[in-house]
Coordinates of C-alpha atoms in Angstrom, one line a residue:
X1 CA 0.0 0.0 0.0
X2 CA 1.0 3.5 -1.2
X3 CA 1.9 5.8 2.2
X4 CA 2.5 9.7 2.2
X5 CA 2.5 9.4 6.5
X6 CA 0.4 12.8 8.0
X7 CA -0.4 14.0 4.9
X8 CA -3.2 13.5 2.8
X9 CA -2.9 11.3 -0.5
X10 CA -1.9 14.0 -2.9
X11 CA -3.0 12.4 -6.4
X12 CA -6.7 11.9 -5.0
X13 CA -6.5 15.7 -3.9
X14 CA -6.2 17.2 -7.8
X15 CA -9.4 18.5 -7.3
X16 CA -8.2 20.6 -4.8
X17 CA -7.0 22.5 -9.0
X18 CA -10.5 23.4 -9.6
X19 CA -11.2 23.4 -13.3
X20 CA -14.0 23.7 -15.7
X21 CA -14.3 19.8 -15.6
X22 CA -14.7 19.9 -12.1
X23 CA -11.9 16.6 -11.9
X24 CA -8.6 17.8 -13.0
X25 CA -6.2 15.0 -13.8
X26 CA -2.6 16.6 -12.8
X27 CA -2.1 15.8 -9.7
X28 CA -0.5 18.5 -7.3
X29 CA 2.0 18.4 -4.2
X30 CA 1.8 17.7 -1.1
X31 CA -0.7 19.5 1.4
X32 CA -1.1 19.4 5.3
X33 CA -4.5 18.2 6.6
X34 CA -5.2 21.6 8.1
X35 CA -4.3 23.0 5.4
X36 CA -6.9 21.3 3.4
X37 CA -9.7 20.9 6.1
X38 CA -10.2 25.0 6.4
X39 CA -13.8 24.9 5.0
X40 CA -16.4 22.4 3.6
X41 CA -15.5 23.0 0.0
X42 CA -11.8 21.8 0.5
X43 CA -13.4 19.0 2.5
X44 CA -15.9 18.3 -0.9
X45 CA -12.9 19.0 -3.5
X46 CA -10.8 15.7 -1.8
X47 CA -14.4 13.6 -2.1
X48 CA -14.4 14.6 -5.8
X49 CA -10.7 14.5 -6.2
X50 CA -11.2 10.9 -5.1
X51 CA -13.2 10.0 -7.8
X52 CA -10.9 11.4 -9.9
X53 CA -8.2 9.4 -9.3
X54 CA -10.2 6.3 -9.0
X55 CA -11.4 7.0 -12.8
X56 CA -7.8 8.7 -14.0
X57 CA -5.0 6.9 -12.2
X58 CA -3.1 3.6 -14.2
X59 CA 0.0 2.8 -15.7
X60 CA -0.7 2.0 -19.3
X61 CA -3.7 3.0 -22.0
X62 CA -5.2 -0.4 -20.5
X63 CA -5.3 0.2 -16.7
X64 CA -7.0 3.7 -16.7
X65 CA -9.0 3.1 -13.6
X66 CA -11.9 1.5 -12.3
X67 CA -13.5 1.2 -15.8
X68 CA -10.5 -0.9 -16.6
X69 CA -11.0 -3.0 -13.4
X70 CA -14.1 -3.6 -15.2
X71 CA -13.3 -4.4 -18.4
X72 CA -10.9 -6.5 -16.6
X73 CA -13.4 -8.9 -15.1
X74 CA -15.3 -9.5 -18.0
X75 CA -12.5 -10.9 -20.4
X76 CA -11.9 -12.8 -17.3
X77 CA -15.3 -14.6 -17.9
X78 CA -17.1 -16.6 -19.7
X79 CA -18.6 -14.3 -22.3
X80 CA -16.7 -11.8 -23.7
X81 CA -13.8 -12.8 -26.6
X82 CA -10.9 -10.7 -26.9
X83 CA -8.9 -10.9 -30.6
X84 CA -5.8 -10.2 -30.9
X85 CA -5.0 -5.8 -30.6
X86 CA -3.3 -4.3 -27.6
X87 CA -4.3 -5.2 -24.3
X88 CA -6.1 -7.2 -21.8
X89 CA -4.7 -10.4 -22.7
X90 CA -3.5 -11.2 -19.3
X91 CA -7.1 -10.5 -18.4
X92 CA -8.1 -12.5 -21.0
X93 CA -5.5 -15.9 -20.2
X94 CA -6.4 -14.9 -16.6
X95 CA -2.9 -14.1 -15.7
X96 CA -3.0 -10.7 -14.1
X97 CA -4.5 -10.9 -10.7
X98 CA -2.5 -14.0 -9.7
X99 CA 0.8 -13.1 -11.6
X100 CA -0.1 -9.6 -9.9
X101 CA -0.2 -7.7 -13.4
X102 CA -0.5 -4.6 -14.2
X103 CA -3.9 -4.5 -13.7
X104 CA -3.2 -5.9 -10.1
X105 CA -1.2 -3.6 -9.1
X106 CA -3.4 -0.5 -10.6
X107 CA -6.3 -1.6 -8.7
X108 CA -4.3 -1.9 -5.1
X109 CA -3.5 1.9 -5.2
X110 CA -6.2 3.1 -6.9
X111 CA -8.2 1.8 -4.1
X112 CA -6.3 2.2 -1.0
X113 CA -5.0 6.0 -1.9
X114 CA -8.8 7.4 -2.1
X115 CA -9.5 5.0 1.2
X116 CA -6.9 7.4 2.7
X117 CA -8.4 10.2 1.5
X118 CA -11.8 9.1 3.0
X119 CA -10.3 8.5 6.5
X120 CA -8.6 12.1 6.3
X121 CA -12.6 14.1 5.4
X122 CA -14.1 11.4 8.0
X123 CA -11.9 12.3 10.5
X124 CA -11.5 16.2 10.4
X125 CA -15.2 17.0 8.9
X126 CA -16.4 17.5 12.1
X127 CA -13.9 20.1 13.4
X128 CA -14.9 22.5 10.2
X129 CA -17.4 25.4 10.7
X130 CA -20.7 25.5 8.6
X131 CA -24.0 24.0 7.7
X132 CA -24.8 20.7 9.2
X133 CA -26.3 19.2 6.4
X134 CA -23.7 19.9 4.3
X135 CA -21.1 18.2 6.6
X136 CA -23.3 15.2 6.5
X137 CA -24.1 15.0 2.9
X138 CA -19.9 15.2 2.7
X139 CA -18.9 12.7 5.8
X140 CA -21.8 10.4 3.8
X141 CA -19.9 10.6 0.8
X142 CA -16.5 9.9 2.2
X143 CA -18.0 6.3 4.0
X144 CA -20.2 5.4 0.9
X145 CA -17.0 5.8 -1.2
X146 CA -14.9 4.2 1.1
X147 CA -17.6 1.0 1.4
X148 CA -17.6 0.6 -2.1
X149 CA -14.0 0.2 -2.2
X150 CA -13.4 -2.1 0.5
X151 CA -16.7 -4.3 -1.1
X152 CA -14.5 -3.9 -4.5
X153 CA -11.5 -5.3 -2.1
X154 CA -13.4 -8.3 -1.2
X155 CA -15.0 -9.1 -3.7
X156 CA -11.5 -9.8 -5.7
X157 CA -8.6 -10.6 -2.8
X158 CA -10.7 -13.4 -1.8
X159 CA -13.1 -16.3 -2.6
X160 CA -16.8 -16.2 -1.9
X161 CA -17.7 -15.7 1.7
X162 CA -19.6 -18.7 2.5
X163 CA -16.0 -20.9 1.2
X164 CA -14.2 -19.3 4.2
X165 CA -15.5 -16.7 6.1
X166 CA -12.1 -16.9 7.9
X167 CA -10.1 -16.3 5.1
X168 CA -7.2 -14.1 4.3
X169 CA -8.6 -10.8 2.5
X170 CA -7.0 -7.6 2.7
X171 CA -5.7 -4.5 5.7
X172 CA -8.8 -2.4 6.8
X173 CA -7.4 1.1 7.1
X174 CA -10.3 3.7 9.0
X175 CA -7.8 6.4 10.1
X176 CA -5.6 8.5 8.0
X177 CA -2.3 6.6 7.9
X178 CA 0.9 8.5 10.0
X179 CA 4.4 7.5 10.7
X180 CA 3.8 4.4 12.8
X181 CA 1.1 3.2 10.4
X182 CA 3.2 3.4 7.3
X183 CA 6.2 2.3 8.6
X184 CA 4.6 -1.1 10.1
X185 CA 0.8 -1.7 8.1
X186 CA -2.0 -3.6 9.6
X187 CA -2.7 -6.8 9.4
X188 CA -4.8 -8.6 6.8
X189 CA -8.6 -9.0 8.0
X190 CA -10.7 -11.7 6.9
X191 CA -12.9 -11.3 3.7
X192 CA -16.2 -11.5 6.3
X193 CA -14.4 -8.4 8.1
X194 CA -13.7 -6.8 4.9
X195 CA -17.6 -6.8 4.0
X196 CA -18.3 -6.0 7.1
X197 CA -16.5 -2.6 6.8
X198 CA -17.7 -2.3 3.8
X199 CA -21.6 -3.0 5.0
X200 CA -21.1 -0.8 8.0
X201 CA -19.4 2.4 5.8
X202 CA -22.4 2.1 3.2
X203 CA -24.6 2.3 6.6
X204 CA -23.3 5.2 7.7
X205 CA -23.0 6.7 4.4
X206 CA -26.9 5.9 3.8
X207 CA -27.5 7.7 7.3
X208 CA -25.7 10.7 6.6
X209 CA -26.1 11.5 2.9
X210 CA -29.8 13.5 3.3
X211 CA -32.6 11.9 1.0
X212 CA -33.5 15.2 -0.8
X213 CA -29.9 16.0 -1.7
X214 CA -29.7 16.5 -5.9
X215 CA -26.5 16.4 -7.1
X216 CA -28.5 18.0 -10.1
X217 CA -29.0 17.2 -13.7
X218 CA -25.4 17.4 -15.5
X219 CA -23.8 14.5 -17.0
X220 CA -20.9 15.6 -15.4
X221 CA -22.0 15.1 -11.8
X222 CA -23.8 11.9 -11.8
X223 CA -20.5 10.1 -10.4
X224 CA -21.6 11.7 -7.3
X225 CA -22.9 9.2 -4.2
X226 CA -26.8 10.3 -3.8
X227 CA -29.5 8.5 -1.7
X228 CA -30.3 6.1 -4.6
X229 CA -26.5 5.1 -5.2
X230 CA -25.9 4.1 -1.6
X231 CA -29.0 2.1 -1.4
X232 CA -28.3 0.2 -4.9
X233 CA -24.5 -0.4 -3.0
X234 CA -26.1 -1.2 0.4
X235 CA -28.1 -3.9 -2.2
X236 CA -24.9 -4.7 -4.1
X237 CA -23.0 -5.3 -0.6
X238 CA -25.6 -7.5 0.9
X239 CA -26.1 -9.5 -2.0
X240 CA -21.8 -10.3 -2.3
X241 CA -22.1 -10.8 2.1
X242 CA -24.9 -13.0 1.0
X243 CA -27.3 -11.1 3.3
X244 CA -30.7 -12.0 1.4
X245 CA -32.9 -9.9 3.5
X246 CA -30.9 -6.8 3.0
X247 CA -30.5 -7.4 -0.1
X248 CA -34.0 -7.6 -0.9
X249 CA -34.7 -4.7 0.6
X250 CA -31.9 -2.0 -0.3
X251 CA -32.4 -3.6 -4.0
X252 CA -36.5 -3.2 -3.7
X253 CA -36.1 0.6 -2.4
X254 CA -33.7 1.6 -4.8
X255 CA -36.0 0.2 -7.6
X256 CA -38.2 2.5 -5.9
X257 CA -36.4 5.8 -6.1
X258 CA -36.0 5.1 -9.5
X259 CA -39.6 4.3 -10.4
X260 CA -38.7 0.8 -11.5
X261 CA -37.8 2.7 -15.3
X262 CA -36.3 -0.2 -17.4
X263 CA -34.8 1.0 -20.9
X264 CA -37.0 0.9 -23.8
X265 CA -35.3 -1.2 -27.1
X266 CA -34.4 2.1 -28.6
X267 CA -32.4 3.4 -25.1
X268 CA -31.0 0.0 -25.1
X269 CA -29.6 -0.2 -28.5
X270 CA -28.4 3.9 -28.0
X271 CA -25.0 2.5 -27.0
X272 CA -24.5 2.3 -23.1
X273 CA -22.3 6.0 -23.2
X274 CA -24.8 8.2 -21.4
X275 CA -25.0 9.1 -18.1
X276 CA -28.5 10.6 -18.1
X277 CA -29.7 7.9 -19.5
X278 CA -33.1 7.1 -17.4
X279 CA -32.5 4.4 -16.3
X280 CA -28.7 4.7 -15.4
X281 CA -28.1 5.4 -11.5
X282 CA -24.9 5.6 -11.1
X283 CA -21.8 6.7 -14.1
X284 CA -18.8 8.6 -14.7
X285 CA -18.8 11.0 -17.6
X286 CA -16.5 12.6 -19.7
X287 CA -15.7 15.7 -21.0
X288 CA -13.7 17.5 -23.6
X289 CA -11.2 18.3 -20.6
X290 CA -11.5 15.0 -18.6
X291 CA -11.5 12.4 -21.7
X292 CA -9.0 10.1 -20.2
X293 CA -11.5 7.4 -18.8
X294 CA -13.6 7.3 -22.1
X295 CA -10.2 5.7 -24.0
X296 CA -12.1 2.3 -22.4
X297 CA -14.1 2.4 -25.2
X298 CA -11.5 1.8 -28.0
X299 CA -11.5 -1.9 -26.7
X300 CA -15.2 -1.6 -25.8
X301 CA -16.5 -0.5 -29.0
X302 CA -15.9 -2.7 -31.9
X303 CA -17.8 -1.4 -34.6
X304 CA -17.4 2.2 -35.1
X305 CA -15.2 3.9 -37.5
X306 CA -12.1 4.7 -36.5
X307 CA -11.8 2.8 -33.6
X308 CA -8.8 1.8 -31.9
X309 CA -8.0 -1.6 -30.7
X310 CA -11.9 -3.3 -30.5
X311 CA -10.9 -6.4 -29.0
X312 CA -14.2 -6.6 -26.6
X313 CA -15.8 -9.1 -28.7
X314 CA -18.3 -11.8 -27.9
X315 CA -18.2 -15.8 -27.7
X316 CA -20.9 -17.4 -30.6
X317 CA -22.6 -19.2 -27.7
X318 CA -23.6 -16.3 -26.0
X319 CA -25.6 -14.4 -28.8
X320 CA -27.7 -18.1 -28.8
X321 CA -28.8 -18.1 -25.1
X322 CA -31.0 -15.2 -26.1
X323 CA -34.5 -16.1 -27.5
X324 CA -34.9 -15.3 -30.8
X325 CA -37.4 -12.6 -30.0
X326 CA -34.9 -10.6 -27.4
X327 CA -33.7 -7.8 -29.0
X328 CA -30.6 -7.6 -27.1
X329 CA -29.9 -10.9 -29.3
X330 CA -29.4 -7.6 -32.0
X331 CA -26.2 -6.2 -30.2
X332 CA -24.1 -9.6 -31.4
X333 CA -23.3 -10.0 -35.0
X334 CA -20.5 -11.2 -37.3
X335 CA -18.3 -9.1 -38.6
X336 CA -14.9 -7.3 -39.0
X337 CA -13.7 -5.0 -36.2
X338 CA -12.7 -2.0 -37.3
X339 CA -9.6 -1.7 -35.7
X340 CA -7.4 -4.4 -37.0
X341 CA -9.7 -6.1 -39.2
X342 CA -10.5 -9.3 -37.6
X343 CA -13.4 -11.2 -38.0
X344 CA -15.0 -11.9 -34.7
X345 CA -18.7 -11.9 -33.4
X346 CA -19.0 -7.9 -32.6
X347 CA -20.6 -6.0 -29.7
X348 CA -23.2 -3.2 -30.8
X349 CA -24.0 -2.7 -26.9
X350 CA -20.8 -0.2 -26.5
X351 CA -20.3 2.7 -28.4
X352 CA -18.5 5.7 -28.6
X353 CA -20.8 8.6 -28.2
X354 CA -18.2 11.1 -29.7
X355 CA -14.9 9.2 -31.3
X356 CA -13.9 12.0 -32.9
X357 CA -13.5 13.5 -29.4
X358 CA -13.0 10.2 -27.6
X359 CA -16.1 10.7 -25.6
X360 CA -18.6 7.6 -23.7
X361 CA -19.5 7.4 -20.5
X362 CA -19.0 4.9 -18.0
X363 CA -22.0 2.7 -16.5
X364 CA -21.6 2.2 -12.7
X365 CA -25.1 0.7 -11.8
X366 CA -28.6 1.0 -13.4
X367 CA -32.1 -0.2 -12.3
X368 CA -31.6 -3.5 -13.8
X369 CA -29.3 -4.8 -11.3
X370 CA -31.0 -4.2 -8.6
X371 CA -34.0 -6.3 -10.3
X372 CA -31.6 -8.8 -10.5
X373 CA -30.3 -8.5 -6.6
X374 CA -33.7 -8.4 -5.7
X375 CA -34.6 -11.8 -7.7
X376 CA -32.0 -13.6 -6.7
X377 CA -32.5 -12.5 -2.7
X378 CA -35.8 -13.6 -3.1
X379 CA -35.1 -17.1 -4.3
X380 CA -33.0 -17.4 -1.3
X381 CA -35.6 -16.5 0.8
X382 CA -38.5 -18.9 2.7
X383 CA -41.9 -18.2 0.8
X384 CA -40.6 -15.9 -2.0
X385 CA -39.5 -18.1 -4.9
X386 CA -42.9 -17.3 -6.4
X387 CA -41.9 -13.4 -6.2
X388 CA -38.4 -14.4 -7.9
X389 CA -40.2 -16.0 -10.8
X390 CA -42.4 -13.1 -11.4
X391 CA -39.8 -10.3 -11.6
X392 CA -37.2 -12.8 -13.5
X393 CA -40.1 -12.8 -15.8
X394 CA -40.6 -9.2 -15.5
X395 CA -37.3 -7.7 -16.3
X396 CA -36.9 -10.7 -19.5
X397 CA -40.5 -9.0 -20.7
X398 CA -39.2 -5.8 -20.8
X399 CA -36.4 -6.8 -23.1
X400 CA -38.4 -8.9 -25.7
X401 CA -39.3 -7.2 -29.2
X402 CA -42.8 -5.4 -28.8
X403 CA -46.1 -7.7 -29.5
X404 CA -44.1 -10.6 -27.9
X405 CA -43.8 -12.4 -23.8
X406 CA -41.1 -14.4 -22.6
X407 CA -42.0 -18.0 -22.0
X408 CA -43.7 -18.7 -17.7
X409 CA -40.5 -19.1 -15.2
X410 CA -41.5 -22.3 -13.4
X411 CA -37.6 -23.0 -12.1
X412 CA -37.4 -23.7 -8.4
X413 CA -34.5 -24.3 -5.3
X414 CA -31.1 -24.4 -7.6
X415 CA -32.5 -24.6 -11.0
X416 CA -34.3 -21.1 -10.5
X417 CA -30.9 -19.9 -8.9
X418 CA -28.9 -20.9 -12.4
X419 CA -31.8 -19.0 -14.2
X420 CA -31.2 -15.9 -12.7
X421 CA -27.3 -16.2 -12.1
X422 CA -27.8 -16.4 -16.6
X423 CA -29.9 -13.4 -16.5
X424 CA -27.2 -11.6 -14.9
X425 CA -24.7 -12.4 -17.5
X426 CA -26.8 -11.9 -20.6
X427 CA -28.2 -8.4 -19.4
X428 CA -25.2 -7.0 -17.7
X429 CA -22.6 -8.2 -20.1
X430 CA -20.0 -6.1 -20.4
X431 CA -20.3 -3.8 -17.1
X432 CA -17.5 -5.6 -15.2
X433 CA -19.5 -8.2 -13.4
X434 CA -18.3 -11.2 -14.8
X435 CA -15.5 -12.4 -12.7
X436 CA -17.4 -11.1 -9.3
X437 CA -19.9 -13.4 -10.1
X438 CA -18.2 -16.6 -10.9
X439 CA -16.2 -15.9 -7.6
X440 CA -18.6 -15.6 -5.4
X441 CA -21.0 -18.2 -6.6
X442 CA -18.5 -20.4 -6.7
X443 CA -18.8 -20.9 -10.1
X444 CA -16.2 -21.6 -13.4
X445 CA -15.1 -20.2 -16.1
X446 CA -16.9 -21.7 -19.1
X447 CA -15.0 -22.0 -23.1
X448 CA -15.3 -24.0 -25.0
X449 CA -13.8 -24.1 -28.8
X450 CA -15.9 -22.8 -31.7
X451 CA -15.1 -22.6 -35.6
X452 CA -17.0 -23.4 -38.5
X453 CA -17.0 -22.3 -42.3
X454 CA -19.5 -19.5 -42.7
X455 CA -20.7 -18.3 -46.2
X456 CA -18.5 -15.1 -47.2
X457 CA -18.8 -11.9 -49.0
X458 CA -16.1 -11.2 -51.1
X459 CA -14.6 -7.9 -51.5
X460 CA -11.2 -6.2 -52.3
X461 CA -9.4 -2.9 -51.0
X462 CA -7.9 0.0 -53.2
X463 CA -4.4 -2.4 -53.5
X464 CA -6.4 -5.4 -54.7
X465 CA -6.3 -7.1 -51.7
X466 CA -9.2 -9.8 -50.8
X467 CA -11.4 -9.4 -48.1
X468 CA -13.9 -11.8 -46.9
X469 CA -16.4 -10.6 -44.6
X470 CA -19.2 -13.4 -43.1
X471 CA -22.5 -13.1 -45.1
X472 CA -25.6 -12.9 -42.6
X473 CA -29.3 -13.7 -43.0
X474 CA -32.2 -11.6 -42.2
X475 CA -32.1 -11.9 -38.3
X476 CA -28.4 -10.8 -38.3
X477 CA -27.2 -14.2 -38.0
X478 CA -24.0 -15.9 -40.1
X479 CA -24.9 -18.5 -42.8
X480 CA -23.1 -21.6 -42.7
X481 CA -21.7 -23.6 -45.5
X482 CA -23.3 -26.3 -46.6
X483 CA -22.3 -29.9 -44.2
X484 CA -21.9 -31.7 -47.2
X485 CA -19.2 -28.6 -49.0
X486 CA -15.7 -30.2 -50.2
X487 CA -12.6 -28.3 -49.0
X488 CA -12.5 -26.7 -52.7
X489 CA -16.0 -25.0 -52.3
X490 CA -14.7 -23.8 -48.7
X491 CA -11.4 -22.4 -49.9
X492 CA -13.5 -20.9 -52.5
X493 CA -16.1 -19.7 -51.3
X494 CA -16.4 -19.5 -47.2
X495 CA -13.8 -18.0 -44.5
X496 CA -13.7 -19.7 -41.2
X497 CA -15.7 -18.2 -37.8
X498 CA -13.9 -18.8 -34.1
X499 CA -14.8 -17.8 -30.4
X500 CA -12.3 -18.1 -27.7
X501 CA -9.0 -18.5 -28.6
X502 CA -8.1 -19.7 -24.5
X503 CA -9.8 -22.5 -23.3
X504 CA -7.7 -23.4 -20.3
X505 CA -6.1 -21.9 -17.6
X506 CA -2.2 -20.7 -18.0
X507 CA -0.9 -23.9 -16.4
X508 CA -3.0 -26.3 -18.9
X509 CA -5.3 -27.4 -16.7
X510 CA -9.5 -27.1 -17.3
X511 CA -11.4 -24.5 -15.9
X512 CA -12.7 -25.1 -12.3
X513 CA -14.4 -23.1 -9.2
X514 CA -12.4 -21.6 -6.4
X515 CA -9.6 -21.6 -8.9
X516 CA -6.3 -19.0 -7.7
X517 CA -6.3 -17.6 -11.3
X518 CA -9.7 -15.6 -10.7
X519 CA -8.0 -13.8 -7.8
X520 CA -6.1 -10.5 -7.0
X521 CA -3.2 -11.1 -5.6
X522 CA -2.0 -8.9 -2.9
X523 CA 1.0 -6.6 -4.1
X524 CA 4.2 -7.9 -3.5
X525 CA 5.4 -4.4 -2.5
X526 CA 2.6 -5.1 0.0
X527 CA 4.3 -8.2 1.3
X528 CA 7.7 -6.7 1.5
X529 CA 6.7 -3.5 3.3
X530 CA 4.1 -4.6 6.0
X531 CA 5.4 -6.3 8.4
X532 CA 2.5 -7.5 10.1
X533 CA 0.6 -8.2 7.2
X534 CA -0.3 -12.1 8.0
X535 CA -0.2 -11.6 11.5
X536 CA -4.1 -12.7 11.8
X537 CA -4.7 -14.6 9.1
X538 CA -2.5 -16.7 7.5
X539 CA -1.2 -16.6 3.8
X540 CA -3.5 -18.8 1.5
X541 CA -1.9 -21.7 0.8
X542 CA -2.4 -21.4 -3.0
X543 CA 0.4 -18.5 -3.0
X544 CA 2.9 -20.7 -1.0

């Protein structure tokens, strides 16, 4: 963990440089603590500065941040193909978190520098003079911010809770850290303690952060913890504790605030880059000035001109556990990227709002998830499977084509559970939840190999040189050649399709659950530096 003793983290404090962006990304020097803590907006500017550097900070164009975390996690799953551009692909081969990549090591600062931060506003808030609700709405956005990092912690240093609530996770740090602190560390809680914290912070955070407070109507701004965010992350936290009741409830009240608004097809299909969008309650957005974060999209995006590397692609499988009357079934298709030409199945969910500008914004949590927390909590809960099979129906009603119903949920016990467990992956593919998911439900990875000869269009460029493109029928999908087609006909007249390239884990062996290679690692600067680091709980044995 990154240490800068009695003084505040200084790359979370660039907001402290107010600009037109509201988040500038240069970071400035060093500042005392009562330096900072002179008034409520210095107090707000390290809360926003915060944010900054848990959306700007990174060591490479593929680890900008907590959108790269996400990104992250999904080519870590099941779903999402990646072809071969610039980066990820340790994501991908799932070699980052346990070979403590790049990504690994992006995500241990980026986390535990704005945790600092938090302790710092927690700590001196109340000692500032001025309105009371405005300290509160502050010190509740300091705890929220620092629960949701600490449920990102334990959601990734460890396996699910119910494997070993025991477990090594990672050092809970509530104070701001000084001499003593940085020269020694803490311990390593267990992961249980580590959702704890994180439960307890979003607690506070939901006490303190007053219901009526509008962080107002700008794109800009909606990064900002509100009522309705801390309750979706009170829901989110529950749901990874396995808390069923709280989940159900801090999911069914946050569905509330937000009037239960589902995207229509057309909101859907829009391209997932708008942070007003209605639906949307929680995302980062960009600006001319504060683009950084939006260079996600260059892998996200693999269909628009000019793109960059567009190696977010998706496995052939996926596209057919969608009924044929889902229109998300439409965001999947067979094409070329349009950054390095490859043929892959594309993504149409992701795209850039402005290239030309390198502008999309980034999608935190939306009304749909909590849906989904809600149905799952409910089929864990005595008397409420019927209520789980009504709003798993629900939510797959609202994303069929109009004039048509998804077929009755009659699932029960397990069977309902895998129902809803694929509902998460086919409506929030692509928004980082992948990996979370196969951890904590114990779950693996699933490949497996895919290539066949599809029918091609046949084209050349300006230098003559051929270019076969898959041709697709009516409903978007490829057509095949023939079975009975000789090898001539194929060379001739067809190009060959593939989906996942990896299909084991780096060592050669198959995928399983509770593997080591869908963990973060802690940092080995960690290891070296803190002393006391497994004092409380033992190393796990996989890292031996």
């Amino acid at each position: 963990m990154k240490f800068n003793y009695k003084n505040i983290c200084l790359a979370a404090l660039a907001a402290c440089s107010v600009t037109a962006c509201d988040l500038d990304t240069a970071p400035t020097t060093s500042l005392e603590a009562n330096a900072v803590f002179k008034n409520l907006e210095n107090a707000d500017r390290v809360i926003r500065g915060s944010w900054n550097y848990i959306f700007n900070s990174g060591s490479t164009y593929a680890s900008i941040g907590y959108g790269a975390i996400m990104i992250n996690d999904d080519f870590a799953g099941s779903d999402v193909v990646r072809t071969t551009s610039y980066g990820y692909s340790s994501s991908y081969n799932l070699t980052n978190g346990y070979g403590r990549g790049e990504i690994n090591d992006v995500m241990w600062d980026m986390v535990y520098d704005p945790i600092n931060n938090c302790n710092a506003v927690i700590k001196n808030i109340d000692g500032i003079s001025g309105d009371q609700t405005e300290k509160n709405r502050i010190k509740g956005q300091a705890y929220a911010t620092r629960g949701f990092l600490y449920m990102l912690l334990a959601s990734h240093y460890s396996f699910a809770i119910d494997k070993d609530p025991d477990a090594v996770c990672v050092p809970i740090y509530t104070e701001p850290t000084d001499y003593d602190m940085a020269t020694t560390g803490k311990p390593a809680a267990s992961v249980s303690e580590v959702y704890e914290q994180a439960l307890n912070d979003l607690k506070w955070g939901y006490d303190l952060i007053p219901e009526d407070y509008n962080r107002g109507s700008n794109a800009t701004d909606q990064y900002k913890i509100d009522h309705t965010v801390v309750t979706g992350l009170r829901a989110r936290a529950s749901l990874y504790a396995r808390k069923w009741e709280d989940a159900y409830k801090y999911a069914d009240e946050a569905m509330k605030l937000k009037n239960s608004y589902l995207m229509s097809e057309a909101e859907y299909k829009s391209g997932f880059n708008n942070a007003l969008n209605k639906e949307w309650m929680w995302g980062y957005s960009c600006t001319l000035d504060d683009n950084l974060p939006a260079y996600n999209f260059y892998y996200k995006d693999t269909t628009t001109p000019g793109g960059g590397y567009t190696n977010f692609n998706t496995d052939p499988y996926f596209k057919e556990l969608f009924d044929k009357n889902d229109y998300r079934r439409d965001l999947f298709k067979w094409g070329l990227n349009t950054g390095y030409g490859e043929c892959a199945m594309l993504n149409y969910k992701f795209l850039f709002a402005d290239i030309n500008n390198m502008l999309g914004d980034v999608i935190m949590m939306r009304v749909a998830e909590m849906y989904l927390i809600k149905t799952e909590a409910a089929a864990h809960i005595s008397g409420k499977t019927g209520e789980a099979q009504t709003l798993l129906k629900e939510l797959r009603d609202a994303r069929m084509k109009e004039g048509f119903e998804s077929p009755a949920v009659t699932a029960t016990g397990d069977e309902l559970l895998k129902e809803i467990w694929l509902e998460r992956r086919k409506e929030l593919w692509g928004e980082g939840f992948s990996l979370t998911d196969i951890i904590r439900n114990q779950q693996s990875v699933e490949r497996k190999k895919f290539e066949k000869y599809a029918m091609a269009d046949i084209t050349h460029d300006s230098k003559g040189q051929e270019i076969r493109t898959p041709k697709l029928d009516e409903n978007g999908d490829v057509i095949l050649a023939p079975e009975d087609a000789s090898d001539e006909y194929k060379e001739k007249n067809c190009m060959l399709i593939s989906g996942h390239p990896t299909l084991k884990f780096p060592d050669g062996s198959d995928f399983e659950v509770n593997s080591k290679y869908y963990l973060f690692r802690i940092t080995e600067k960690e290891e070296l530096q803190n002393q006391n680091l497994y004092n409380d709980h033992p190393k796990l044995s996989i890292y031996r």
